[in-house]
Coordinates of C-alpha atoms in Angstrom, one line a residue:
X1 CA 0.0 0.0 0.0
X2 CA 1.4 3.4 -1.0
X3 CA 1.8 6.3 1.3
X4 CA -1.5 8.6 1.1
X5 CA -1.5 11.4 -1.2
X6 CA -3.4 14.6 0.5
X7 CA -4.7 17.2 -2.0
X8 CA -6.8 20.2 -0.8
X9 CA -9.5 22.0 -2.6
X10 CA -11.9 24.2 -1.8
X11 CA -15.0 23.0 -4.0
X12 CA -15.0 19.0 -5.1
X13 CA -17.7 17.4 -7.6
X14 CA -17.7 13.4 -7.3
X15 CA -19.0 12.6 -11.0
X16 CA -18.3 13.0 -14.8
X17 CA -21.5 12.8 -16.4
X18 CA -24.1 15.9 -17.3
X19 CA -24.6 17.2 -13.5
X20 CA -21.1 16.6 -12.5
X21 CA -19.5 18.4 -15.7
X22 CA -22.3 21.1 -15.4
X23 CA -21.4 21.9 -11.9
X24 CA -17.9 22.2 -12.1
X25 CA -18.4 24.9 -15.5
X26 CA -20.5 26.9 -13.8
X27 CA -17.9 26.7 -10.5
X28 CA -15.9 28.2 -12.5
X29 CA -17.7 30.9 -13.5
X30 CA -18.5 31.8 -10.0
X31 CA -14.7 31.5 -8.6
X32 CA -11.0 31.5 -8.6
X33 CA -10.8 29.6 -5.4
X34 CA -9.9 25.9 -6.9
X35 CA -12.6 23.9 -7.9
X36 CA -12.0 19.4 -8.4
X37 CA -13.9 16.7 -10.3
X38 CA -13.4 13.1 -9.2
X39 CA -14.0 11.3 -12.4
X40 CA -13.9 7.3 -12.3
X41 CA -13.3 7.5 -16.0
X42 CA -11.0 9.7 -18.1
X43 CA -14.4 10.3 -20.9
X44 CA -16.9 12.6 -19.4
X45 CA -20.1 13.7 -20.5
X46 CA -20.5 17.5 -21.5
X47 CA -23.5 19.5 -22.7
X48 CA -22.9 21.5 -26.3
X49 CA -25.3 23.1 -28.8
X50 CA -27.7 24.5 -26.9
X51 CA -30.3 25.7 -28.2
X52 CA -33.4 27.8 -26.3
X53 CA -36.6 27.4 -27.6
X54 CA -38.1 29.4 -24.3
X55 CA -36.8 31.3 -21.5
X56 CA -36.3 28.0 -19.9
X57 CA -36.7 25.4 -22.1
X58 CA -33.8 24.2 -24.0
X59 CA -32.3 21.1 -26.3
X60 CA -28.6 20.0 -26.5
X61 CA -26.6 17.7 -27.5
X62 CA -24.3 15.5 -25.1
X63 CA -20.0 14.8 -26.3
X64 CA -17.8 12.2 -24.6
X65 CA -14.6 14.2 -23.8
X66 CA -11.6 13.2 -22.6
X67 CA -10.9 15.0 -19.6
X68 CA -7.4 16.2 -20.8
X69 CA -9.5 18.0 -23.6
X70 CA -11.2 20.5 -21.1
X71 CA -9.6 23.4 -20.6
X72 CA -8.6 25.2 -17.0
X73 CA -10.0 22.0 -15.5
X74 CA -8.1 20.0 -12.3
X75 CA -9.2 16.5 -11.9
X76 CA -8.4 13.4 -10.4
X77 CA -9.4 9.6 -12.4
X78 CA -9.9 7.8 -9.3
X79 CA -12.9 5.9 -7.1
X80 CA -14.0 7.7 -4.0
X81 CA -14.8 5.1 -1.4
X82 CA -15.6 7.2 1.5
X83 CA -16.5 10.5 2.9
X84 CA -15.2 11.5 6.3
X85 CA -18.1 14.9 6.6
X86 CA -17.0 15.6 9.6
X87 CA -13.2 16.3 9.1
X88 CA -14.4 16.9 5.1
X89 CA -12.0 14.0 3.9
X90 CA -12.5 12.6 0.6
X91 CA -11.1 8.9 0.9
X92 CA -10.2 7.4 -2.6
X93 CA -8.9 3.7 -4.0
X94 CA -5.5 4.8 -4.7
X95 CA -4.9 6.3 -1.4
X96 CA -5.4 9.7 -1.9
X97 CA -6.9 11.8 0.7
X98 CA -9.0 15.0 -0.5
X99 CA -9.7 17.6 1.4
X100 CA -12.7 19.9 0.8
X101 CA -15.2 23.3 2.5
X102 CA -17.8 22.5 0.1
X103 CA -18.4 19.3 -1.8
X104 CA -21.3 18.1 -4.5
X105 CA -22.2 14.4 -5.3
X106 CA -23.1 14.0 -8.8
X107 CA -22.5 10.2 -9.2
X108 CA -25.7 9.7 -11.3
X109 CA -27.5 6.5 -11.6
X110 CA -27.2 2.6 -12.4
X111 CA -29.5 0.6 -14.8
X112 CA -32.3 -1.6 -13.3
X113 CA -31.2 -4.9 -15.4
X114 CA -33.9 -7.6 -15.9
X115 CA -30.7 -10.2 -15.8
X116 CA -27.2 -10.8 -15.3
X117 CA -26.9 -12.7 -18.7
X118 CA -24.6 -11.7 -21.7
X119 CA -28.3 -12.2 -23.9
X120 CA -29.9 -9.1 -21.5
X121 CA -28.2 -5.8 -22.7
X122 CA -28.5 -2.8 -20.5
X123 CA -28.5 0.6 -22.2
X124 CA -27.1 3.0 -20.1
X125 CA -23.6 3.8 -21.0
X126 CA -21.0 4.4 -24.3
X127 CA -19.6 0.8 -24.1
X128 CA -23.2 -1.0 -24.1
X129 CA -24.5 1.1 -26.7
X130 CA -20.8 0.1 -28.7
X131 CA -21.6 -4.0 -27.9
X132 CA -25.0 -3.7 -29.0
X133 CA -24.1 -1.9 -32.2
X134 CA -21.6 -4.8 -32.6
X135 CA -24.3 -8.1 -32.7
X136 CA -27.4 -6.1 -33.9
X137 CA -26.5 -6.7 -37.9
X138 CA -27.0 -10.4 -37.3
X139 CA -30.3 -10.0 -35.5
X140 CA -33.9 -11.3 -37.0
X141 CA -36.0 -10.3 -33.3
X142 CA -35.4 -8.8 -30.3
X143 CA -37.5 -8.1 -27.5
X144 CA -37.1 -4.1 -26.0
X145 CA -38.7 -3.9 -21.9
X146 CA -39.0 -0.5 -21.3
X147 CA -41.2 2.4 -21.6
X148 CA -39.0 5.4 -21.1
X149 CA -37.6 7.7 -23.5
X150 CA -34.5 5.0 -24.4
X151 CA -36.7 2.7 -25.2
X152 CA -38.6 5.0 -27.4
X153 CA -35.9 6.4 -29.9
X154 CA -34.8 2.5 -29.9
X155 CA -37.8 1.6 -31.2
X156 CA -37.8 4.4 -34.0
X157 CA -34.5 3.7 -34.8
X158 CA -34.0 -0.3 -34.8
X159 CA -35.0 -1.0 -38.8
X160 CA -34.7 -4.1 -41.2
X161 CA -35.8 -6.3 -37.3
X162 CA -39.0 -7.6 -35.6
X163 CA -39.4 -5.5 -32.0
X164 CA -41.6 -7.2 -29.6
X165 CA -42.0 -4.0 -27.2
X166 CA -43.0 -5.0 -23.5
X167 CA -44.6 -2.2 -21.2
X168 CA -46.7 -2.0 -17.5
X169 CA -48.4 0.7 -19.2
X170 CA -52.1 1.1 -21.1
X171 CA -50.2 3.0 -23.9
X172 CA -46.2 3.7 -25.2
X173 CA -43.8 6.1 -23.2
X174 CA -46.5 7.0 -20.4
X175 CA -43.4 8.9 -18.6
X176 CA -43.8 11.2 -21.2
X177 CA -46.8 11.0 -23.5
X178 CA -51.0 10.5 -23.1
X179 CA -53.1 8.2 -24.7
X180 CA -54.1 10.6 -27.3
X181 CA -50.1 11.7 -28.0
X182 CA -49.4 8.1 -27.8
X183 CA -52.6 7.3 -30.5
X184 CA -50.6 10.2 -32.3
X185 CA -46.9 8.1 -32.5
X186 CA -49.1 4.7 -33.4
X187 CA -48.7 5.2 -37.2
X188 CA -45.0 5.7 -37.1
X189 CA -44.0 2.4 -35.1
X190 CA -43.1 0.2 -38.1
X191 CA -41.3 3.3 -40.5
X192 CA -38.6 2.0 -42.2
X193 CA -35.7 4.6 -42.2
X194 CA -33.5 4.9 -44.9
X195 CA -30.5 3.3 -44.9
X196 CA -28.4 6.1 -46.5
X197 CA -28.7 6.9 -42.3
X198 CA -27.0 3.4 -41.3
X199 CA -24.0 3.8 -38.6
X200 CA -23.8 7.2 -37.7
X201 CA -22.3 7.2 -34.7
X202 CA -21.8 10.1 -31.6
X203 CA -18.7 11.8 -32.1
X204 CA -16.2 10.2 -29.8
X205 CA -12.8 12.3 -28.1
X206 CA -9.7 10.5 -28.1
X207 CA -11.3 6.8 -28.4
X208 CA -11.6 6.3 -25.0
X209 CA -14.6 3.9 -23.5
X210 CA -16.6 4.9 -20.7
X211 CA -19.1 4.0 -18.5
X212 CA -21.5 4.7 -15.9
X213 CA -22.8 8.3 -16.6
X214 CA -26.0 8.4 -18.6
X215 CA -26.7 8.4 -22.5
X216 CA -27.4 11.8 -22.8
X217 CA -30.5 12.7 -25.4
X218 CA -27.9 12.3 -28.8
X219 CA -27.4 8.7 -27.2
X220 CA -27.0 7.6 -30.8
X221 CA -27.6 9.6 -34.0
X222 CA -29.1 7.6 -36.9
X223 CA -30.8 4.5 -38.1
X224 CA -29.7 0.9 -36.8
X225 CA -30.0 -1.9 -39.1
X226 CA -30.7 -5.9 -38.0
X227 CA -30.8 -8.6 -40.5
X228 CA -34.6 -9.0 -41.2
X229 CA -35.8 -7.8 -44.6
X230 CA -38.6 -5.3 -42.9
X231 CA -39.8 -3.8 -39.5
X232 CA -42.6 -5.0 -37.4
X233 CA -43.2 -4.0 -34.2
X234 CA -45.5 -5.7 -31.7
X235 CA -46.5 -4.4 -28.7
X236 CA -47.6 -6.0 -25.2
X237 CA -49.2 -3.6 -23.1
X238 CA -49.9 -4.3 -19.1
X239 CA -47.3 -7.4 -19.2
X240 CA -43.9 -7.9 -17.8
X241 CA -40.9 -10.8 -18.1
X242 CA -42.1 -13.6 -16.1
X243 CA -39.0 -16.0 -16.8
X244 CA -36.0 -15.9 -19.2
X245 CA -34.1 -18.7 -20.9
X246 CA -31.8 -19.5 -23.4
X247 CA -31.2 -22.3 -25.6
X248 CA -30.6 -21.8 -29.0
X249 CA -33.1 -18.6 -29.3
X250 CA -33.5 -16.4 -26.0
X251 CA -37.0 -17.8 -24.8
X252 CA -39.2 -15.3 -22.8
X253 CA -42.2 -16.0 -21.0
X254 CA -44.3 -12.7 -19.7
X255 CA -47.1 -12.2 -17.0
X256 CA -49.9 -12.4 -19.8
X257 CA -48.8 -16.0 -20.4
X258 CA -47.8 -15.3 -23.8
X259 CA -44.2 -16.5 -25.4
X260 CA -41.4 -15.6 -27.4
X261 CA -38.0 -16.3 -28.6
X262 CA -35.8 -14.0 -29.9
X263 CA -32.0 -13.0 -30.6
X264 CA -31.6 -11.4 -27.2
X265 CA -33.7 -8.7 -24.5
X266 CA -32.6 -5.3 -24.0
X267 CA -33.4 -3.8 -21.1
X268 CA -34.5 -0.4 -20.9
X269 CA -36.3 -0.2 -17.8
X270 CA -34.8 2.6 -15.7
X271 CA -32.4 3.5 -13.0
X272 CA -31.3 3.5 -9.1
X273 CA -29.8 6.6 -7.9
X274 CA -26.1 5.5 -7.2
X275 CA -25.5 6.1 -3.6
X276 CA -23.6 3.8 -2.3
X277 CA -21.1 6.3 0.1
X278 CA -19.3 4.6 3.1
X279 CA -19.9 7.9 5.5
X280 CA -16.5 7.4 7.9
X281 CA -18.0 9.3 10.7
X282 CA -20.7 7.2 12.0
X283 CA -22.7 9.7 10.3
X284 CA -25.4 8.6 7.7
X285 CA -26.4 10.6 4.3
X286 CA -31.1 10.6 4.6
X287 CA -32.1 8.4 1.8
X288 CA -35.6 9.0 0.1
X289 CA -38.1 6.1 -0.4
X290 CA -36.7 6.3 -4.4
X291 CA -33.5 5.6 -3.3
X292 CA -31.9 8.8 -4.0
X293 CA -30.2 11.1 -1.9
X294 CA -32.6 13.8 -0.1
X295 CA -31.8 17.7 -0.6
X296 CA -33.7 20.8 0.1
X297 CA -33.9 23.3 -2.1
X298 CA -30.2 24.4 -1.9
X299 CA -29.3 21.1 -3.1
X300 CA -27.9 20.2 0.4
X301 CA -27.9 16.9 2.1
X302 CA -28.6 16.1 5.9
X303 CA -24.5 16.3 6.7
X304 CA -23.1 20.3 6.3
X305 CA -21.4 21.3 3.3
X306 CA -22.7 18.0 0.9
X307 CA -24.6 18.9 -1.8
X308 CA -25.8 16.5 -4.5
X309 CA -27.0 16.8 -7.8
X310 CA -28.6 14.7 -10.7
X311 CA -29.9 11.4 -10.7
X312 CA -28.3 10.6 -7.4
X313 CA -31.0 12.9 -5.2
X314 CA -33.7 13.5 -4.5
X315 CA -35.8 17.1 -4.4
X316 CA -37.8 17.3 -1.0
X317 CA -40.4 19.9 -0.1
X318 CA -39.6 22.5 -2.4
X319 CA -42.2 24.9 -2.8
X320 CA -42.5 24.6 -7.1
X321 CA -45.9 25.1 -7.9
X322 CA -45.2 23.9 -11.3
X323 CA -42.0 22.1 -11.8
X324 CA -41.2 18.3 -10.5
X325 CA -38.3 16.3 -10.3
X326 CA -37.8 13.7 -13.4
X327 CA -34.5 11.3 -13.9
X328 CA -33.4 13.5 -17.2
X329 CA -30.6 14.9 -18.8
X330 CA -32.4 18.7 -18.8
X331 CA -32.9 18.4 -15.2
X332 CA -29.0 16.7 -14.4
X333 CA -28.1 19.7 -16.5
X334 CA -30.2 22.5 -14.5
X335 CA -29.4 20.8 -11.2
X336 CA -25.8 20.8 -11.7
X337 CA -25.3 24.2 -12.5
X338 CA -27.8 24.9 -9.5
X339 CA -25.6 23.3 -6.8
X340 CA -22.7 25.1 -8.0
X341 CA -24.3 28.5 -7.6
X342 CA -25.6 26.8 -4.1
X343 CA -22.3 26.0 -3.1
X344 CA -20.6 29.1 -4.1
X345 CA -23.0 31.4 -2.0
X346 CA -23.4 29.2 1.0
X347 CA -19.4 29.2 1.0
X348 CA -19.2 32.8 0.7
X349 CA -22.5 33.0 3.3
X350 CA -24.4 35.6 0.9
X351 CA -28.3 35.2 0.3
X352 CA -29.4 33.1 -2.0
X353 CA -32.4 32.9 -4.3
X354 CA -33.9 29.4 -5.9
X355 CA -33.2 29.3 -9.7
X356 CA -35.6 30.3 -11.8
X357 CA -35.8 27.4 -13.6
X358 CA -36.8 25.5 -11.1
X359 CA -40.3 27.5 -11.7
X360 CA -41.4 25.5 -14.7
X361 CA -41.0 22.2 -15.5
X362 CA -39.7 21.6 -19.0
X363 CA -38.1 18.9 -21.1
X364 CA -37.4 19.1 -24.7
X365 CA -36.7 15.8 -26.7
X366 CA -37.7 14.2 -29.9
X367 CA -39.9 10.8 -29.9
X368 CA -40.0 9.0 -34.0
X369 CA -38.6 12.3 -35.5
X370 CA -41.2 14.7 -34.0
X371 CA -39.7 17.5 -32.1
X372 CA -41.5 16.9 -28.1
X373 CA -41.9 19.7 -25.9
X374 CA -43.4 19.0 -22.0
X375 CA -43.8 21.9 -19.7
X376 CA -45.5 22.3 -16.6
X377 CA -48.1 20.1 -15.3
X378 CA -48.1 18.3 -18.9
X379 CA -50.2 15.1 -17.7
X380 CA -51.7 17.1 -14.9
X381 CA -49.2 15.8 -12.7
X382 CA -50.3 15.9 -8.8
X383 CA -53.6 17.5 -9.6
X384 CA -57.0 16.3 -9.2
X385 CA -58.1 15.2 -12.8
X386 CA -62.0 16.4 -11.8
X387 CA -61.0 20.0 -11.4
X388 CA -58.7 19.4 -14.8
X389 CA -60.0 20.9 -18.5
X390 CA -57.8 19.6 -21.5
X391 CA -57.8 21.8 -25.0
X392 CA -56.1 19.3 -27.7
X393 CA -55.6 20.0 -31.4
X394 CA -53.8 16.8 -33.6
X395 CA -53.4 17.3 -37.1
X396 CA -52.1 13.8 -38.4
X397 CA -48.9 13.6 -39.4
X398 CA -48.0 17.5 -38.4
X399 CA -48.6 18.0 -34.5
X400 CA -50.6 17.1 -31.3
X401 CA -51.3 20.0 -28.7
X402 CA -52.6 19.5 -25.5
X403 CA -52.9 22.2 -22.9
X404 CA -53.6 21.4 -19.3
X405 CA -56.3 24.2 -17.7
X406 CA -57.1 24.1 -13.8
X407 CA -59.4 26.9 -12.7
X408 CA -59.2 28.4 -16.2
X409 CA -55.2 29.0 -15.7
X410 CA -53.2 26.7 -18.1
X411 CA -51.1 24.5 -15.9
X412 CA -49.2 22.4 -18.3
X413 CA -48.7 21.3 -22.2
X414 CA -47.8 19.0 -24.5
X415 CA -46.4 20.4 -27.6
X416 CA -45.5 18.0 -30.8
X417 CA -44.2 18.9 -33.7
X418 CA -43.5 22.2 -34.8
X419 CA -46.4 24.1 -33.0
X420 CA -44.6 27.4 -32.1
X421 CA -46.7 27.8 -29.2
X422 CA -44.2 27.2 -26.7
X423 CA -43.2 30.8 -25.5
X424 CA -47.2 31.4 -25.4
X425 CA -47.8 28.6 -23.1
X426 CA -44.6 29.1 -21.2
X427 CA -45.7 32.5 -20.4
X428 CA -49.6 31.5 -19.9
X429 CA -48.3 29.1 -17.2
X430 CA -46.2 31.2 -15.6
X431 CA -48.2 34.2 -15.5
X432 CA -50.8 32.4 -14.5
X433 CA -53.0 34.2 -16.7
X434 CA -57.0 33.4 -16.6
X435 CA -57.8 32.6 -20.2
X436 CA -61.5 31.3 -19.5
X437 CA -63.2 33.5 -22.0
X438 CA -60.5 32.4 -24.4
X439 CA -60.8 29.1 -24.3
X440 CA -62.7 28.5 -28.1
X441 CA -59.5 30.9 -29.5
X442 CA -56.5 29.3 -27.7
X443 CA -55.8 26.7 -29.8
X444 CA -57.9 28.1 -32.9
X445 CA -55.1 27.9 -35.7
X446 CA -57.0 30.7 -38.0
X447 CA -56.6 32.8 -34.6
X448 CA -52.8 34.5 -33.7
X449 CA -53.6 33.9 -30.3
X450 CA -50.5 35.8 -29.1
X451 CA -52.3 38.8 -29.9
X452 CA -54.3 39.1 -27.0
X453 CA -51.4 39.1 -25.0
X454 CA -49.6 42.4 -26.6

């Protein structure tokens, strides 16, 4: 065992994926006092191309980057393996001893995998999105489990395969979408993509593998190919696996009592907050029911100067009439740069005033090459459905608008396609604005509703 290696610093960010990297940019915009990232791996994940379609609302795309690539950036490719908070002493597997004032945890989250089998492939990371690209050429069918927003874009962009799709849910990507949005995707599940769009792969920095932090939205770019001649998709609603085996096919029996065999399962079925710290002190960090780490709306923890950010906490009892807390790149993004405006002013012991981002919730995404926008309340989220009104216009093939009202205020909306209602709605929900008597115009598209609001 080597002799200990003591660094001091005063702000330290466990994590190289969207939070962690987000944090430690805006840390630097905030100070000169040194700031630390404790990355397990030397390819990170950073945010680039953003693009606002709202004040708050915003798309981006997600690089792997060597850390050596990022400028005016001091970090350490090493695995924490416990936190002494009361001394604030950063214990690490190579024997290095860190010690911090303030210090953020942004280790992310790890795949819920239906099995420990080499035919059950876990999308989550760079190197399992590289093995599946590998073997899914020689593939006839596969079977995806999973209704989040992974499992969607796989769907859309698996072609020339059979996809059996297994969900809980009465409809596809119920994280996200409603029935009627859902009804709306229906006629695009079995497109066939061209194949002028075959292997077109994330741009990669120095050629490095890495693991652990999330996808990112840009988790691949392009169409993937199997060996079948078309696409077919066939979907099992209200079922899950029931038993998996292998012989020469993968065999797969679900809770419906149905059966199939195919080339192998991937597993898309979310994540568990990665918060597995050995606290030194005989102190323990407050865990919430999800699993992640609790913090109050400075992004602190129950032990002093230990923020967390990301996938690995959890938001409790902050006061956001309109936002919630989703496992999502947007949020890991918003969160990260949060805690390191948190950090900064509770160091420096100045007031400090909840971002304003946190006022809306908003995700932007794309689901089967429609541009998605969900802000607010978008499925009426926490509300009582009775005291709900819902305003929808679809035009097949073009968009699907749905606008959540609660006492004649809109509350929350779905925007697909390209609707250009976004600002309107953004400002409708957080002006809170009564729009009763304009209920017949709102989503009139002869009528420039953004008029009345001149």
């Amino acid at each position: 065992m080597s002799q200990n290696q003591q660094i001091d610093s005063t702000y330290v960010v466990i994590g190289g994926g969207i939070a962690g990297i987000s944090c430690v940019e805006a840390l630097k915009l905030y100070t000169t006092e040194p700031v630390l990232l404790i990355s397990e791996s030397p390819i990170v994940k950073v945010v680039t191309d953003i693009k606002f379609y709202t004040k708050i609302a915003a798309g981006f795309k997600v690089e792997d980057r060597n850390l050596q690539c990022i400028e005016n950036t001091e970090y350490i490719i090493d695995k924490v393996i416990a936190i002494n908070s009361i001394e604030h002493i950063i214990y690490t597997v190579n024997h290095q001893e860190i010690k911090y004032k303030k210090l953020c945890l942004c280790t992310g989250a790890t795949p819920k995998l239906l099995d420990d089998k080499d035919y059950v492939i876990g999308l989550r990371d760079t190197h399992s999105v590289e093995y599946f690209q590998s073997i899914i050429g020689s593939a006839n069918r596969v079977m995806i489990v999973g209704n989040g927003g992974i499992a969607t874009d796989l769907v859309y962009k698996l072609n020339g395969i059979e996809i059996i799709w297994v969900i809980r849910d009465e409809h596809i990507s119920s994280h996200f979408l409603d029935a009627g949005a859902a009804e709306f995707f229906s006629n695009y599940l079995n497109t066939q993509q061209s194949s002028d769009d075959k292997v077109i792969k994330r741009f990669r920095y120095c050629g490095e593998r890495t693991s652990g932090a999330a996808l990112g939205p840009d988790w691949h770019c392009g169409a993937m190919f199997g060996n079948h001649d078309g696409k077919n998709v066939i979907i099992e609603y209200k079922t899950e696996i029931k038993n998996i085996s292998k012989s020469d096919l993968v065999r797969i029996e679900l809770t419906n009592g149905k059966v199939y065999e195919c080339d192998f399962v991937i597993s898309a079925t979310g994540v568990m907050p990665n918060n597995n710290f050995d606290i030194r002190d005989g102190r323990s960090i407050d865990i919430a029911s999800d699993g992640g780490i609790k913090v109050d709306w400075k992004m602190e923890t129950n032990l002093s100067d230990i923020f967390a950010a990301g996938d690995v906490c959890t938001t409790v009892d902050w006061n956001s009439e309109h936002w919630f807390q989703m496992r999502l790149w947007t949020q890991a993004r918003q969160m990260g740069m949060y805690a390191a405006k948190c950090m900064h002013y509770v160091h420096i012991k100045e007031p400090l005033l909840q971002d304003f981002c946190f006022e809306l919730f908003t995700h932007v995404t794309s689901f089967f090459g429609f541009k998605v926008i969900l802000l607010g309340l978008y499925n009426a989220q926490g509300l009582d459905k009775k005291d709900c009104e819902l305003l929808v216009r679809v035009t097949n093939g073009q968009e699907y608008i749905k606008l959540v009202l609660q006492n004649g205020r809109v509350v929350g909306a779905i925007l697909i396609g390209d609707t250009d209602l976004e600002e309107m709605c953004e400002n409708l929900i957080l002006n809170q604005i009564d729009v009763t008597n304009l209920m017949d115009d709102l989503l009139d598209p002869s009528i420039n509703i953004e008029d009345y609001f001149d």
